[in-house]
Coordinates of C-alpha atoms in Angstrom, one line a residue:
M1 CA 159.9 -55.7 86.4
I2 CA 161.1 -54.8 82.5
G3 CA 161.2 -50.8 81.3
G4 CA 159.9 -49.5 78.0
N5 CA 163.3 -49.8 76.3
E6 CA 163.6 -53.8 76.9
S7 CA 162.1 -57.1 76.7
C8 CA 160.7 -59.5 78.1
T9 CA 161.2 -63.2 76.1
A10 CA 158.4 -65.7 75.8
G11 CA 160.5 -69.0 75.8
P12 CA 163.5 -68.7 73.5
I13 CA 162.4 -65.4 71.2
P14 CA 163.5 -62.2 73.4
M15 CA 160.2 -59.5 72.1
S16 CA 159.7 -56.0 72.5
Y17 CA 157.2 -54.7 75.3
L18 CA 154.7 -53.9 72.6
T19 CA 154.7 -57.3 71.5
C20 CA 155.4 -59.1 74.5
L21 CA 151.6 -57.8 75.7
T22 CA 150.2 -58.8 72.8
Y23 CA 151.6 -62.6 72.8
I24 CA 150.3 -62.7 76.1
L25 CA 147.1 -61.7 75.6
G26 CA 146.9 -63.6 73.2
E27 CA 147.9 -66.9 75.0
W28 CA 145.9 -65.5 77.4
T29 CA 142.7 -65.3 75.2
G30 CA 143.5 -68.1 72.3
V31 CA 142.5 -65.4 69.9
E32 CA 145.1 -66.4 66.5
H33 CA 145.9 -63.0 65.7
I34 CA 145.5 -60.7 68.2
E35 CA 147.6 -58.0 65.8
D36 CA 145.3 -57.7 63.6
Y37 CA 142.1 -57.4 66.0
L38 CA 144.4 -54.7 67.9
S39 CA 145.2 -52.2 64.7
Y40 CA 141.6 -52.5 64.1
A41 CA 140.3 -51.5 67.4
V42 CA 142.8 -48.5 67.1
Y43 CA 141.8 -47.4 63.6
L44 CA 137.2 -47.3 64.9
L45 CA 139.0 -45.4 68.1
W46 CA 141.2 -42.3 66.2
V47 CA 138.4 -42.1 63.8
L48 CA 135.3 -42.9 66.4
F49 CA 137.0 -40.7 68.7
P50 CA 135.6 -37.1 67.6
L51 CA 132.9 -38.8 67.3
A52 CA 132.6 -39.2 71.0
V53 CA 133.8 -35.9 71.7
V54 CA 130.3 -33.5 70.8
F55 CA 128.5 -36.7 73.0
L56 CA 131.3 -36.4 75.8
L57 CA 131.4 -32.2 76.2
P58 CA 128.2 -31.1 76.7
G59 CA 129.2 -34.1 80.0
V60 CA 131.4 -30.7 81.7
L61 CA 128.1 -29.1 82.8
V62 CA 127.2 -32.0 84.4
I63 CA 130.3 -31.9 86.5
L64 CA 130.0 -28.2 86.5
F65 CA 126.0 -28.7 88.6
Y66 CA 128.4 -31.9 90.4
T67 CA 131.2 -29.2 91.5
S68 CA 129.0 -26.8 92.2
I69 CA 126.6 -29.3 94.5
L70 CA 130.2 -30.0 96.5
L71 CA 131.5 -26.3 96.5
L72 CA 127.8 -25.2 98.3
H73 CA 127.8 -28.8 101.2
I74 CA 131.7 -27.7 102.0
Y75 CA 130.6 -23.7 102.8
K76 CA 127.4 -24.8 104.1
R77 CA 129.9 -27.2 107.1
K78 CA 132.4 -24.4 107.2
N79 CA 129.6 -21.5 108.4
E80 CA 128.0 -23.9 110.7
L81 CA 130.9 -23.6 112.9
K82 CA 131.6 -19.8 111.6
E83 CA 128.2 -18.1 111.1
A84 CA 130.7 -15.6 108.5
Y85 CA 126.8 -13.6 107.3
S86 CA 124.6 -11.9 109.4
N87 CA 121.9 -10.8 106.3
D88 CA 121.2 -14.7 104.1
F89 CA 123.3 -17.8 105.7
W90 CA 124.2 -18.5 101.9
D91 CA 125.0 -14.7 100.3
G92 CA 128.7 -15.6 100.1
A93 CA 127.6 -18.8 98.4
K94 CA 125.4 -17.8 95.6
Q95 CA 128.6 -15.1 94.6
M96 CA 131.2 -17.9 94.9
L97 CA 129.3 -20.2 92.3
A98 CA 128.1 -17.2 90.5
T99 CA 132.0 -16.8 89.8
L100 CA 132.6 -20.4 88.1
W101 CA 129.5 -20.1 86.4
D102 CA 130.8 -16.5 84.7
G103 CA 134.1 -16.9 84.6
H104 CA 133.0 -20.3 82.3
G105 CA 130.8 -18.7 80.4
R106 CA 133.2 -16.4 79.5
I107 CA 136.1 -18.3 78.6
W108 CA 134.0 -21.5 77.2
H109 CA 131.4 -19.1 75.3
G110 CA 132.8 -15.2 75.9
Y111 CA 129.3 -14.6 77.0
E112 CA 128.0 -11.6 76.6
L113 CA 124.5 -9.7 78.0
H114 CA 122.2 -7.6 77.2
G115 CA 119.4 -5.1 78.0
A116 CA 120.0 -5.5 81.7
E117 CA 118.1 -1.9 81.9
N118 CA 115.5 -3.3 81.1
I119 CA 114.3 -5.4 83.7
P120 CA 112.6 -3.5 86.5
E121 CA 113.8 -2.5 90.0
G122 CA 110.8 -4.4 91.3
P123 CA 109.1 -7.8 90.9
G124 CA 109.0 -8.8 87.1
L125 CA 108.2 -12.5 85.0
I126 CA 111.1 -13.0 82.8
V127 CA 110.9 -15.5 80.5
F128 CA 113.1 -17.1 78.1
Y129 CA 113.5 -19.5 75.0
H130 CA 114.2 -22.6 76.4
G131 CA 118.1 -24.1 74.7
A132 CA 117.7 -27.7 74.6
T133 CA 120.6 -27.1 78.4
P134 CA 119.2 -24.3 80.2
A135 CA 123.7 -23.7 80.9
D136 CA 122.0 -19.7 78.9
Y137 CA 119.9 -19.4 81.5
I138 CA 122.6 -19.9 84.4
Y139 CA 125.0 -17.6 83.3
F140 CA 122.6 -14.5 82.4
M141 CA 121.8 -16.1 86.2
A142 CA 125.2 -15.4 87.8
R143 CA 125.9 -12.6 85.7
L144 CA 122.4 -10.7 87.1
L145 CA 124.0 -10.9 90.2
I146 CA 127.0 -9.4 90.2
Q147 CA 126.6 -6.9 88.5
K148 CA 123.0 -6.0 89.5
K149 CA 123.8 -8.0 93.3
R150 CA 119.6 -9.1 91.9
D151 CA 118.4 -12.8 92.7
C152 CA 116.3 -14.3 90.3
H153 CA 114.0 -17.4 91.0
V154 CA 113.4 -20.1 88.1
V155 CA 110.4 -22.5 87.9
A156 CA 111.6 -26.0 86.4
D157 CA 110.3 -29.2 85.5
H158 CA 109.0 -31.7 88.3
F159 CA 112.1 -34.1 87.4
V160 CA 115.0 -32.1 87.7
F161 CA 114.1 -31.9 92.4
R162 CA 114.3 -36.0 91.7
L163 CA 118.0 -36.0 89.7
P164 CA 120.1 -36.9 93.1
G165 CA 121.8 -34.8 95.3
F166 CA 120.5 -31.6 93.6
K167 CA 118.4 -30.6 96.8
I168 CA 120.7 -28.3 97.9
L169 CA 121.6 -26.5 94.8
L170 CA 117.6 -26.3 94.5
D171 CA 117.2 -24.1 97.4
V172 CA 120.2 -22.1 97.9
H173 CA 118.4 -20.7 94.5
G174 CA 114.6 -20.8 95.2
V175 CA 114.7 -23.1 92.2
M176 CA 110.7 -23.0 92.0
H177 CA 108.1 -25.5 90.9
G178 CA 105.5 -24.2 89.3
P179 CA 102.1 -24.3 90.8
K180 CA 100.7 -20.6 90.5
E181 CA 99.7 -19.6 94.1
E182 CA 103.4 -20.4 94.5
C183 CA 105.3 -17.1 92.3
V184 CA 102.1 -15.1 92.4
S185 CA 103.0 -14.6 96.5
A186 CA 106.8 -15.0 95.5
L187 CA 106.1 -12.0 93.3
K188 CA 104.4 -10.4 95.6
K189 CA 107.1 -10.4 98.1
G190 CA 108.8 -8.8 95.4
Y191 CA 111.4 -11.7 93.3
L192 CA 112.3 -12.3 90.1
I193 CA 111.4 -15.1 88.4
A194 CA 112.4 -16.6 85.3
I195 CA 110.1 -19.1 83.5
A196 CA 110.7 -21.0 79.5
P197 CA 107.0 -21.9 79.1
G198 CA 108.0 -24.1 76.5
G199 CA 110.0 -26.2 79.8
V200 CA 111.2 -29.7 78.2
R201 CA 109.3 -30.4 75.5
E202 CA 110.9 -26.7 74.1
A203 CA 114.4 -27.8 75.2
L204 CA 114.4 -31.1 73.3
F205 CA 112.6 -30.8 70.2
S206 CA 112.4 -27.6 69.3
D207 CA 115.6 -27.7 66.6
E208 CA 117.8 -24.2 65.1
M209 CA 114.5 -22.4 63.2
Y210 CA 114.2 -21.8 66.9
T211 CA 111.1 -23.1 66.6
I212 CA 108.7 -21.4 69.9
V213 CA 107.5 -24.9 71.8
W214 CA 104.8 -23.9 73.5
G215 CA 101.8 -25.5 73.0
N216 CA 98.6 -23.8 75.1
R217 CA 100.5 -23.0 78.0
K218 CA 99.1 -19.6 79.1
G219 CA 99.4 -20.4 83.3
F220 CA 102.3 -18.1 82.3
A221 CA 100.9 -15.0 81.8
Q222 CA 97.9 -15.5 84.1
V223 CA 100.3 -15.2 87.0
A224 CA 101.6 -12.2 85.8
I225 CA 97.9 -11.1 85.5
D226 CA 97.3 -11.8 89.0
A227 CA 99.6 -10.6 90.7
K228 CA 100.1 -7.4 88.8
V229 CA 104.0 -7.1 87.7
P230 CA 104.9 -7.0 83.8
I231 CA 106.5 -9.4 81.6
I232 CA 110.4 -9.4 80.5
P233 CA 111.1 -11.7 77.4
M234 CA 114.6 -12.6 76.5
F235 CA 116.3 -14.9 74.2
T236 CA 119.9 -16.1 73.7
Q237 CA 121.6 -15.9 70.3
N238 CA 123.1 -19.7 69.0
V239 CA 121.7 -21.5 72.4
R240 CA 121.3 -24.1 70.1
E241 CA 123.7 -24.6 68.4
G242 CA 125.9 -24.8 71.5
V243 CA 124.5 -27.9 73.0
R244 CA 121.3 -30.0 70.5
T245 CA 119.6 -32.6 70.8
L246 CA 118.6 -35.9 68.9
G247 CA 115.4 -34.9 68.9
G248 CA 114.1 -35.0 65.2
I249 CA 114.3 -39.0 65.8
K250 CA 110.1 -40.1 66.1
I251 CA 110.8 -42.7 68.6
L252 CA 112.3 -41.2 70.8
R253 CA 109.5 -37.8 71.0
S254 CA 107.5 -40.6 70.9
L255 CA 109.1 -42.0 74.4
Y256 CA 109.2 -38.9 75.8
E257 CA 104.9 -37.9 76.2
H258 CA 104.7 -41.5 77.0
T259 CA 107.1 -41.6 80.1
R260 CA 107.5 -37.7 80.1
L261 CA 111.6 -38.0 81.0
P262 CA 114.4 -36.0 78.8
I263 CA 116.2 -39.3 77.4
V264 CA 116.7 -37.1 73.7
P265 CA 120.3 -37.5 73.6
V266 CA 122.0 -34.1 73.3
Y267 CA 125.8 -33.6 71.8
G268 CA 127.7 -31.2 70.7
G269 CA 129.2 -28.5 73.6
F270 CA 130.3 -26.8 71.2
P271 CA 132.3 -22.2 72.5
V272 CA 129.8 -20.6 69.9
K273 CA 129.4 -17.4 71.3
L274 CA 126.7 -17.1 73.7
R275 CA 124.1 -13.7 74.1
T276 CA 121.6 -12.7 75.8
F277 CA 118.9 -9.7 75.0
I278 CA 116.6 -8.8 76.8
G279 CA 113.4 -7.0 75.7
E280 CA 111.5 -4.0 76.6
P281 CA 109.3 -5.2 79.2
I282 CA 105.5 -5.4 78.7
P283 CA 103.7 -4.4 81.3
Y284 CA 100.2 -5.0 83.3
E285 CA 97.5 -4.4 82.4
P286 CA 93.5 -5.0 84.3
N287 CA 91.9 -6.0 81.4
V288 CA 93.6 -7.9 78.9
T289 CA 93.0 -11.9 79.2
A290 CA 95.6 -14.7 79.4
E291 CA 95.3 -15.7 76.0
E292 CA 95.7 -12.9 75.1
L293 CA 98.6 -12.1 77.6
T294 CA 100.5 -15.1 76.3
A295 CA 99.9 -13.9 72.1
K296 CA 101.6 -10.3 73.6
T297 CA 104.6 -12.2 74.4
K298 CA 105.2 -15.4 71.9
A299 CA 105.3 -12.8 69.4
A300 CA 108.0 -10.3 72.2
L301 CA 109.9 -13.5 72.1
Q302 CA 110.1 -13.8 67.9
A303 CA 110.2 -11.0 67.7
L304 CA 113.6 -11.2 69.8
I305 CA 115.1 -14.8 67.6
E306 CA 114.1 -13.1 63.9
K307 CA 116.3 -9.6 65.3
H308 CA 119.1 -11.9 66.8
Q309 CA 119.1 -15.5 65.1
K310 CA 119.7 -15.8 61.8
I311 CA 117.7 -19.1 61.0
P312 CA 119.1 -21.4 60.0
G313 CA 121.7 -21.7 63.3
N314 CA 124.8 -22.5 62.1
I315 CA 127.0 -24.3 64.1
F316 CA 130.1 -23.3 62.6
R317 CA 129.3 -19.5 61.7
A318 CA 128.2 -19.8 65.8
L319 CA 131.7 -20.7 66.9
M320 CA 133.4 -17.1 64.5
E321 CA 131.0 -15.5 65.9
R322 CA 133.0 -16.2 69.2
F323 CA 136.0 -15.2 67.6
Q324 CA 135.2 -12.3 66.3
T325 CA 136.0 -8.6 68.3
Q326 CA 134.0 -6.5 67.3
K327 CA 130.2 -7.0 69.5
K328 CA 126.9 -7.1 68.0
E329 CA 125.0 -3.7 69.1
D330 CA 121.7 -3.7 71.2

């Protein structure tokens, strides 16, 4: 075995370890002057490394999701034998995951939650702007559980339910498919529910202008009317600066519209400042129509965006805000 400071011999000529390795690769591949190609490869790696990082960082969220799933399976196995909780089997698991995600939000984004007092004690429908990833909503859900001891169920796109291994995570947190009847029933039982009417389309194809992409969707408004609950608007500052998409490429938009699969690449994962703002509730009115309530909700959400977000969004500015010591006032 040859040490790092030793030499190897190819024929009569002693060579350093690196030169020896290059020689062996050249003999094995039959490529002359392979050291020139290796030098070029190292140069390309050095040049492209920053680009690779911005596409790989969002993978941290995927790792956190599957870490959460693994912890749930461990928790389930342990408590099937132990039965540590008499009221709700998953209470401890929810607190554990809330601590994990809240810790990530605090450390990476300096996450803040403002206006939690606007959330009613009873049922309500939270309507939020959808960033490129739902990380800001997860931070909100974790902080709400830790501070207020309240669960918040969320309506997710159908493709989420087809993700491998996600079933236990979705079941534990009460993630819903979103039929109107299911939402109305949950609200009437006293649950707090969150929904992003723009869904995946808004997540992928909105941009640094923070355009609300709802189309003609008004089902959420009809749900609030049928359940006789208030709507609470919610927006997270800099959510599109943390992770961005390549949704501006027309062929990707066309591909999504035909397949309904979120195959648009994302990049970023930057430690930008994230602040979630919860607006004043829009109370239930018996005579309001779904169209009128949709317009009211959209106006309230737009007002939150205009008040708390500098447009167009800027990644560098959002990074600088992360390291400012003075907190932004509500």
